[in-house]
mmCIF file of C-alpha atoms in Angstrom:
data_model
loop_
_atom_site.group_PDB
_atom_site.id
_atom_site.type_symbol
_atom_site.label_atom_id
_atom_site.label_comp_id
_atom_site.label_asym_id
_atom_site.label_seq_id
_atom_site.Cartn_x
_atom_site.Cartn_y
_atom_site.Cartn_z
ATOM 1 C CA MET A 1 -80.143 -45.639 16.195
ATOM 2 C CA ARG A 2 -76.855 -45.590 14.293
ATOM 3 C CA ALA A 3 -78.729 -45.198 10.965
ATOM 4 C CA THR A 4 -80.858 -42.420 12.401
ATOM 5 C CA HIS A 5 -77.763 -40.731 13.836
ATOM 6 C CA ARG A 6 -75.993 -40.915 10.456
ATOM 7 C CA SER A 7 -79.093 -39.446 8.750
ATOM 8 C CA SER A 8 -79.117 -36.591 11.241
ATOM 9 C CA ARG A 9 -75.441 -35.863 10.599
ATOM 10 C CA ARG A 10 -75.963 -35.906 6.838
ATOM 11 C CA ALA A 11 -78.893 -33.503 7.175
ATOM 12 C CA ALA A 12 -76.812 -31.169 9.352
ATOM 13 C CA ARG A 13 -73.961 -31.275 6.808
ATOM 14 C CA ARG A 14 -76.360 -30.410 3.956
ATOM 15 C CA ARG A 15 -77.680 -27.441 5.963
ATOM 16 C CA ARG A 16 -74.125 -26.182 6.517
ATOM 17 C CA GLN A 17 -73.319 -26.543 2.807
ATOM 18 C CA ARG A 18 -76.460 -24.594 1.826
ATOM 19 C CA ALA A 19 -75.480 -21.847 4.284
ATOM 20 C CA VAL A 20 -72.005 -21.597 2.723
ATOM 21 C CA VAL A 21 -73.441 -21.450 -0.795
ATOM 22 C CA LEU A 22 -75.930 -18.756 0.181
ATOM 23 C CA GLY A 23 -73.201 -16.803 1.933
ATOM 24 C CA CYS A 24 -70.965 -16.936 -1.143
ATOM 25 C CA ALA A 25 -73.833 -15.830 -3.361
ATOM 26 C CA ALA A 26 -74.514 -12.878 -1.100
ATOM 27 C CA LEU A 27 -70.823 -11.944 -1.160
ATOM 28 C CA LEU A 28 -70.726 -12.089 -4.950
ATOM 29 C CA VAL A 29 -73.767 -9.831 -5.167
ATOM 30 C CA ALA A 30 -72.153 -7.365 -2.789
ATOM 31 C CA LEU A 31 -68.887 -7.414 -4.737
ATOM 32 C CA GLY A 32 -70.792 -6.992 -7.991
ATOM 33 C CA ALA A 33 -72.563 -3.927 -6.633
ATOM 34 C CA GLY A 34 -69.301 -2.539 -5.315
ATOM 35 C CA GLY A 35 -67.611 -3.122 -8.669
ATOM 36 C CA TYR A 36 -70.432 -1.305 -10.460
ATOM 37 C CA ALA A 37 -70.168 1.612 -8.071
ATOM 38 C CA ALA A 38 -66.421 1.819 -8.683
ATOM 39 C CA LEU A 39 -67.033 1.766 -12.426
ATOM 40 C CA SER A 40 -69.543 4.591 -12.043
ATOM 41 C CA LEU A 41 -67.079 6.600 -9.975
ATOM 42 C CA ASP A 42 -64.406 6.062 -12.613
ATOM 43 C CA ALA A 43 -66.756 7.097 -15.444
ATOM 44 C CA PRO A 44 -65.641 10.745 -15.513
ATOM 45 C CA ARG A 45 -62.054 9.684 -16.165
ATOM 46 C CA THR A 46 -63.128 7.176 -18.793
ATOM 47 C CA ALA A 47 -65.407 9.733 -20.420
ATOM 48 C CA SER A 48 -62.595 12.269 -20.633
ATOM 49 C CA ALA A 49 -60.689 9.922 -22.931
ATOM 50 C CA GLY A 50 -63.556 8.072 -24.565
ATOM 51 C CA PRO A 51 -64.795 10.738 -26.982
ATOM 52 C CA THR A 52 -61.563 10.291 -28.989
ATOM 53 C CA SER A 53 -63.594 7.645 -30.798
ATOM 54 C CA GLN A 54 -65.637 10.498 -32.257
ATOM 55 C CA ALA A 55 -62.819 11.287 -34.672
ATOM 56 C CA ARG A 56 -63.859 10.124 -38.109
ATOM 57 C CA ALA A 57 -63.814 11.598 -41.568
ATOM 58 C CA VAL A 58 -67.519 11.707 -42.371
ATOM 59 C CA PRO A 59 -68.146 12.054 -46.112
ATOM 60 C CA PRO A 60 -70.554 14.820 -47.068
ATOM 61 C CA LEU A 61 -73.808 14.179 -48.876
ATOM 62 C CA THR A 62 -72.379 15.490 -52.126
ATOM 63 C CA GLU A 63 -68.990 16.554 -53.370
ATOM 64 C CA PRO A 64 -68.994 19.158 -56.173
ATOM 65 C CA SER A 65 -67.374 17.956 -59.376
ATOM 66 C CA ALA A 66 -65.892 21.364 -60.101
ATOM 67 C CA ALA A 67 -63.752 23.533 -57.890
ATOM 68 C CA PRO A 68 -65.872 26.081 -56.034
ATOM 69 C CA SER A 69 -65.711 29.764 -56.710
ATOM 70 C CA ALA A 70 -63.961 32.066 -54.306
ATOM 71 C CA SER A 71 -65.386 31.936 -50.806
ATOM 72 C CA PRO A 72 -68.020 34.611 -50.219
ATOM 73 C CA SER A 73 -67.282 37.053 -47.468
ATOM 74 C CA PRO A 74 -69.177 36.710 -44.193
ATOM 75 C CA ALA A 75 -70.936 39.971 -45.015
ATOM 76 C CA ALA A 76 -72.334 38.498 -48.245
ATOM 77 C CA SER A 77 -73.799 35.583 -46.309
ATOM 78 C CA GLY A 78 -75.388 37.727 -43.636
ATOM 79 C CA ALA A 79 -72.585 37.826 -41.050
ATOM 80 C CA ALA A 80 -70.333 40.831 -40.520
ATOM 81 C CA PRO A 81 -66.586 40.163 -40.747
ATOM 82 C CA SER A 82 -65.166 39.618 -37.292
ATOM 83 C CA THR A 83 -62.325 37.876 -35.534
ATOM 84 C CA ALA A 84 -64.769 36.595 -32.925
ATOM 85 C CA PRO A 85 -68.292 35.232 -33.370
ATOM 86 C CA PRO A 86 -71.195 37.473 -32.419
ATOM 87 C CA SER A 87 -72.366 36.886 -28.886
ATOM 88 C CA SER A 88 -75.763 35.415 -28.081
ATOM 89 C CA ALA A 89 -75.197 35.648 -24.317
ATOM 90 C CA PRO A 90 -77.280 37.814 -21.980
ATOM 91 C CA PRO A 91 -75.769 41.167 -20.923
ATOM 92 C CA SER A 92 -72.803 40.749 -18.610
ATOM 93 C CA SER A 93 -74.698 42.438 -15.777
ATOM 94 C CA ALA A 94 -77.127 39.517 -15.698
ATOM 95 C CA PRO A 95 -75.514 36.112 -15.083
ATOM 96 C CA PRO A 96 -76.879 33.536 -17.540
ATOM 97 C CA GLU A 97 -79.423 31.062 -16.269
ATOM 98 C CA VAL A 98 -78.531 27.493 -17.103
ATOM 99 C CA VAL A 99 -81.628 25.335 -17.550
ATOM 100 C CA GLU A 100 -80.592 21.780 -16.697
ATOM 101 C CA HIS A 101 -83.515 20.106 -18.468
ATOM 102 C CA GLY A 102 -85.055 21.717 -21.542
ATOM 103 C CA SER A 103 -88.285 20.851 -23.297
ATOM 104 C CA GLY A 104 -86.768 18.139 -25.479
ATOM 105 C CA SER A 105 -87.984 19.895 -28.636
ATOM 106 C CA PHE A 106 -85.775 22.005 -30.894
ATOM 107 C CA THR A 107 -86.150 25.057 -33.103
ATOM 108 C CA THR A 108 -84.098 25.235 -36.300
ATOM 109 C CA ALA A 109 -82.528 28.606 -37.043
ATOM 110 C CA THR A 110 -84.031 30.299 -40.083
ATOM 111 C CA ALA A 111 -80.674 31.898 -40.927
ATOM 112 C CA SER A 112 -78.693 30.594 -43.878
ATOM 113 C CA GLY A 113 -75.547 31.693 -45.655
ATOM 114 C CA GLY A 114 -73.204 31.247 -48.567
ATOM 115 C CA ARG A 115 -70.433 28.741 -48.884
ATOM 116 C CA VAL A 116 -67.257 29.525 -46.909
ATOM 117 C CA GLY A 117 -63.909 28.079 -47.875
ATOM 118 C CA THR A 118 -62.541 26.879 -51.207
ATOM 119 C CA GLY A 119 -62.109 23.202 -50.332
ATOM 120 C CA SER A 120 -63.837 20.680 -52.592
ATOM 121 C CA VAL A 121 -65.522 18.865 -49.685
ATOM 122 C CA LEU A 122 -68.634 20.900 -48.937
ATOM 123 C CA ARG A 123 -70.419 20.195 -45.674
ATOM 124 C CA ARG A 124 -73.839 21.726 -45.182
ATOM 125 C CA TYR A 125 -74.988 22.222 -41.609
ATOM 126 C CA ARG A 126 -77.963 23.629 -39.769
ATOM 127 C CA VAL A 127 -78.243 24.975 -36.235
ATOM 128 C CA GLU A 128 -80.920 23.864 -33.771
ATOM 129 C CA VAL A 129 -81.510 25.096 -30.212
ATOM 130 C CA GLU A 130 -83.511 23.270 -27.565
ATOM 131 C CA ASN A 131 -86.602 25.174 -26.510
ATOM 132 C CA GLY A 132 -86.544 26.407 -22.938
ATOM 133 C CA THR A 133 -82.793 27.082 -22.794
ATOM 134 C CA GLY A 134 -83.172 30.820 -23.383
ATOM 135 C CA ILE A 135 -80.762 30.771 -26.351
ATOM 136 C CA ASP A 136 -81.850 32.454 -29.578
ATOM 137 C CA PRO A 137 -81.460 30.052 -32.544
ATOM 138 C CA ASN A 138 -80.580 32.707 -35.124
ATOM 139 C CA ALA A 139 -78.023 34.391 -32.869
ATOM 140 C CA ALA A 140 -76.468 30.973 -32.222
ATOM 141 C CA ALA A 141 -76.425 30.227 -35.965
ATOM 142 C CA ALA A 142 -74.653 33.543 -36.646
ATOM 143 C CA ALA A 143 -72.061 32.663 -34.006
ATOM 144 C CA VAL A 144 -71.404 29.210 -35.470
ATOM 145 C CA GLN A 145 -71.236 30.602 -38.990
ATOM 146 C CA ALA A 146 -68.722 33.244 -37.919
ATOM 147 C CA VAL A 147 -66.506 30.550 -36.376
ATOM 148 C CA LEU A 148 -66.474 28.320 -39.452
ATOM 149 C CA SER A 149 -65.986 31.384 -41.700
ATOM 150 C CA ASP A 150 -62.913 32.519 -39.793
ATOM 151 C CA PRO A 151 -59.605 31.908 -41.626
ATOM 152 C CA ARG A 152 -58.215 30.369 -38.421
ATOM 153 C CA SER A 153 -60.847 27.619 -38.582
ATOM 154 C CA TRP A 154 -60.982 24.428 -40.660
ATOM 155 C CA THR A 155 -61.397 25.940 -44.140
ATOM 156 C CA THR A 156 -57.665 26.718 -44.049
ATOM 157 C CA ASP A 157 -56.939 23.004 -44.535
ATOM 158 C CA GLY A 158 -57.791 23.561 -48.218
ATOM 159 C CA ARG A 159 -60.046 20.513 -48.225
ATOM 160 C CA ASP A 160 -63.180 21.449 -46.275
ATOM 161 C CA SER A 161 -65.769 24.111 -46.889
ATOM 162 C CA PHE A 162 -69.022 24.772 -45.028
ATOM 163 C CA GLN A 163 -72.443 26.245 -45.640
ATOM 164 C CA LEU A 164 -75.160 27.186 -43.144
ATOM 165 C CA VAL A 165 -78.601 26.054 -44.328
ATOM 166 C CA SER A 166 -82.043 26.318 -42.784
ATOM 167 C CA SER A 167 -83.802 23.721 -44.932
ATOM 168 C CA GLY A 168 -83.121 21.034 -47.493
ATOM 169 C CA ALA A 169 -80.259 18.551 -47.466
ATOM 170 C CA TYR A 170 -77.635 18.865 -44.758
ATOM 171 C CA ASP A 171 -74.628 16.882 -43.555
ATOM 172 C CA PHE A 172 -74.789 17.611 -39.841
ATOM 173 C CA THR A 173 -76.611 19.641 -37.205
ATOM 174 C CA VAL A 174 -75.029 21.850 -34.583
ATOM 175 C CA LYS A 175 -77.479 21.184 -31.771
ATOM 176 C CA ILE A 176 -77.377 23.295 -28.593
ATOM 177 C CA ALA A 177 -79.104 21.360 -25.825
ATOM 178 C CA SER A 178 -79.594 21.536 -22.067
ATOM 179 C CA PRO A 179 -77.175 19.396 -20.015
ATOM 180 C CA ASP A 180 -79.692 16.591 -19.440
ATOM 181 C CA THR A 181 -80.745 16.467 -23.088
ATOM 182 C CA ALA A 182 -77.141 16.672 -24.287
ATOM 183 C CA ASP A 183 -76.272 13.708 -22.056
ATOM 184 C CA ALA A 184 -79.152 11.682 -23.489
ATOM 185 C CA ILE A 185 -78.153 12.387 -27.098
ATOM 186 C CA CYS A 186 -74.441 11.732 -26.498
ATOM 187 C CA ALA A 187 -75.277 8.482 -24.700
ATOM 188 C CA THR A 188 -76.704 7.109 -27.969
ATOM 189 C CA GLY A 189 -73.094 7.039 -29.161
ATOM 190 C CA GLY A 190 -71.828 5.421 -25.965
ATOM 191 C CA LEU A 191 -70.414 8.685 -24.553
ATOM 192 C CA ASP A 192 -70.787 9.734 -20.916
ATOM 193 C CA THR A 193 -70.786 13.549 -20.913
ATOM 194 C CA ARG A 194 -71.949 13.902 -17.275
ATOM 195 C CA GLY A 195 -73.916 17.097 -17.841
ATOM 196 C CA GLU A 196 -70.694 18.981 -18.555
ATOM 197 C CA VAL A 197 -69.184 18.463 -21.981
ATOM 198 C CA ASN A 198 -70.043 18.308 -25.669
ATOM 199 C CA CYS A 199 -69.894 15.526 -28.238
ATOM 200 C CA ASP A 200 -70.136 14.584 -31.896
ATOM 201 C CA VAL A 201 -72.472 11.661 -32.482
ATOM 202 C CA GLY A 202 -74.351 10.501 -35.558
ATOM 203 C CA LYS A 203 -75.180 13.577 -37.653
ATOM 204 C CA GLN A 204 -75.078 15.855 -34.630
ATOM 205 C CA VAL A 205 -72.499 18.147 -33.096
ATOM 206 C CA VAL A 206 -74.045 18.408 -29.628
ATOM 207 C CA VAL A 207 -73.231 21.549 -27.644
ATOM 208 C CA ASN A 208 -74.019 21.594 -23.927
ATOM 209 C CA SER A 209 -75.910 24.839 -23.239
ATOM 210 C CA LYS A 210 -74.070 25.203 -19.922
ATOM 211 C CA ARG A 211 -70.785 25.447 -21.771
ATOM 212 C CA TRP A 212 -72.285 27.745 -24.408
ATOM 213 C CA LEU A 213 -73.581 30.160 -21.761
ATOM 214 C CA THR A 214 -70.827 30.051 -19.143
ATOM 215 C CA GLY A 215 -67.626 28.874 -20.855
ATOM 216 C CA SER A 216 -65.123 26.831 -18.867
ATOM 217 C CA PRO A 217 -63.188 27.714 -15.696
ATOM 218 C CA GLN A 218 -60.067 26.227 -17.329
ATOM 219 C CA PHE A 219 -60.288 28.563 -20.345
ATOM 220 C CA ASP A 220 -59.202 32.111 -19.557
ATOM 221 C CA GLY A 221 -60.206 33.595 -22.903
ATOM 222 C CA SER A 222 -63.487 35.295 -23.745
ATOM 223 C CA LEU A 223 -66.826 33.494 -23.870
ATOM 224 C CA ASP A 224 -66.950 34.035 -27.638
ATOM 225 C CA ASP A 225 -63.552 32.372 -27.981
ATOM 226 C CA TYR A 226 -64.689 29.445 -25.871
ATOM 227 C CA ARG A 227 -67.701 29.001 -28.132
ATOM 228 C CA ALA A 228 -65.292 29.000 -31.059
ATOM 229 C CA LEU A 229 -63.315 26.261 -29.317
ATOM 230 C CA ILE A 230 -66.469 24.159 -28.869
ATOM 231 C CA VAL A 231 -67.366 24.432 -32.563
ATOM 232 C CA ASN A 232 -63.817 23.910 -33.832
ATOM 233 C CA HIS A 233 -63.198 20.919 -31.549
ATOM 234 C CA GLU A 234 -66.385 19.007 -32.357
ATOM 235 C CA VAL A 235 -66.353 19.817 -36.074
ATOM 236 C CA GLY A 236 -62.698 18.755 -36.011
ATOM 237 C CA HIS A 237 -63.820 15.302 -34.856
ATOM 238 C CA ARG A 238 -66.365 15.217 -37.679
ATOM 239 C CA ILE A 239 -63.747 15.848 -40.353
ATOM 240 C CA GLY A 240 -61.389 13.231 -38.950
ATOM 241 C CA HIS A 241 -59.224 14.787 -36.221
ATOM 242 C CA GLY A 242 -58.540 12.978 -32.952
ATOM 243 C CA HIS A 243 -57.574 14.439 -29.599
ATOM 244 C CA GLU A 244 -54.233 16.173 -29.108
ATOM 245 C CA THR A 245 -52.466 17.441 -26.019
ATOM 246 C CA CYS A 246 -50.207 20.345 -25.039
ATOM 247 C CA PRO A 247 -47.061 20.563 -27.208
ATOM 248 C CA GLY A 248 -45.071 22.444 -24.549
ATOM 249 C CA PRO A 249 -45.285 25.057 -21.775
ATOM 250 C CA GLY A 250 -46.391 28.476 -22.992
ATOM 251 C CA LYS A 251 -47.462 27.227 -26.423
ATOM 252 C CA PRO A 252 -51.051 27.553 -27.704
ATOM 253 C CA ALA A 253 -53.237 24.623 -26.722
ATOM 254 C CA PRO A 254 -54.425 22.759 -29.835
ATOM 255 C CA ALA A 255 -58.100 23.157 -30.690
ATOM 256 C CA MET A 256 -58.294 19.351 -30.537
ATOM 257 C CA MET A 257 -57.086 19.336 -26.928
ATOM 258 C CA GLN A 258 -59.756 18.768 -24.257
ATOM 259 C CA GLN A 259 -59.012 22.108 -22.646
ATOM 260 C CA ILE A 260 -61.892 21.799 -20.176
ATOM 261 C CA TYR A 261 -59.761 19.248 -18.280
ATOM 262 C CA GLY A 262 -56.803 21.618 -17.908
ATOM 263 C CA LEU A 263 -54.214 23.283 -20.143
ATOM 264 C CA LYS A 264 -51.122 21.345 -18.923
ATOM 265 C CA GLY A 265 -48.911 24.427 -19.258
ATOM 266 C CA CYS A 266 -50.275 25.619 -22.597
ATOM 267 C CA THR A 267 -52.158 28.860 -23.147
ATOM 268 C CA ALA A 268 -55.865 28.827 -23.947
ATOM 269 C CA ASN A 269 -56.572 28.788 -27.684
ATOM 270 C CA ALA A 270 -59.772 28.372 -29.678
ATOM 271 C CA TRP A 271 -58.463 27.930 -33.221
ATOM 272 C CA PRO A 272 -56.880 25.072 -35.181
ATOM 273 C CA TYR A 273 -54.755 27.507 -37.242
ATOM 274 C CA ASP A 274 -52.949 30.702 -36.393
ATOM 275 C CA ALA A 275 -53.272 33.970 -38.320
ATOM 276 C CA LYS A 276 -50.470 32.864 -40.675
ATOM 277 C CA GLY A 277 -52.239 29.626 -41.581
ATOM 278 C CA THR A 278 -50.012 27.325 -39.511
ATOM 279 C CA TYR A 279 -51.749 24.350 -37.923
ATOM 280 C CA LEU A 280 -51.455 24.503 -34.125
ATOM 281 C CA ARG A 281 -50.875 20.844 -33.411
ATOM 282 C CA GLY A 282 -49.903 18.804 -30.388
ATOM 283 C CA PRO A 283 -49.035 15.176 -29.677
ATOM 284 C CA SER A 284 -51.878 12.778 -30.433
ATOM 285 C CA VAL A 285 -53.776 11.294 -27.516
ATOM 286 C CA PRO A 286 -54.824 7.619 -27.882
#
């Protein structure tokens, strides 16, 4: 009887121990799920800082051995001189339709142009637009070309020059994609763009079509200026610039500031340089 009683007590103790172990395992699973949910909720804040890692000086395919000739005017390369890029938006009377998920296929603009800038580092780029977004590829290419041709853009650094191409060798693509497609492309570089923002990953400057069509509520300039900010910011990453922040109340926000998250007292600005050729900088953001 005593042996049987001891066996019964040992069996009961083992059952209690198994129950504790199972309970702990269940708690760990629950905490793990809760931790993952918290990480997901924090992702927007992480993503707002994360794309700083995009900043890298990407060497072009080729660097000319001789100094380039004087930069051709935008008119010579098919774009009329302008302080703002030509608009590819629908008429203002019709609000633009943002297609969240495009076809996944892209059309390359047939437009091409001459070299802009006198810098020795030539970067050739092409423009692609996702089918189904309602954005005309050639109009978008003209807009991008006008931005990079503007003396307030990156050619003023004296190092970089750019050329729009429709075929042949190229250094990067400016790719305008629907929010879902943009997210998928940016995710290949470990960036969480949440259907809202743009990125520079691989050989692609990825422009969210929502931003291209509607601008940003934080940016009180024109839609054309906001498009200029998109191009200048992401191309700035490509040529080695990191994020910057507001240098002081009332001053122009740097082009490398993530202005979609707020201006912090600065005024909206799309350009890395002012009309006098002064770089509009701000404190670096880690």
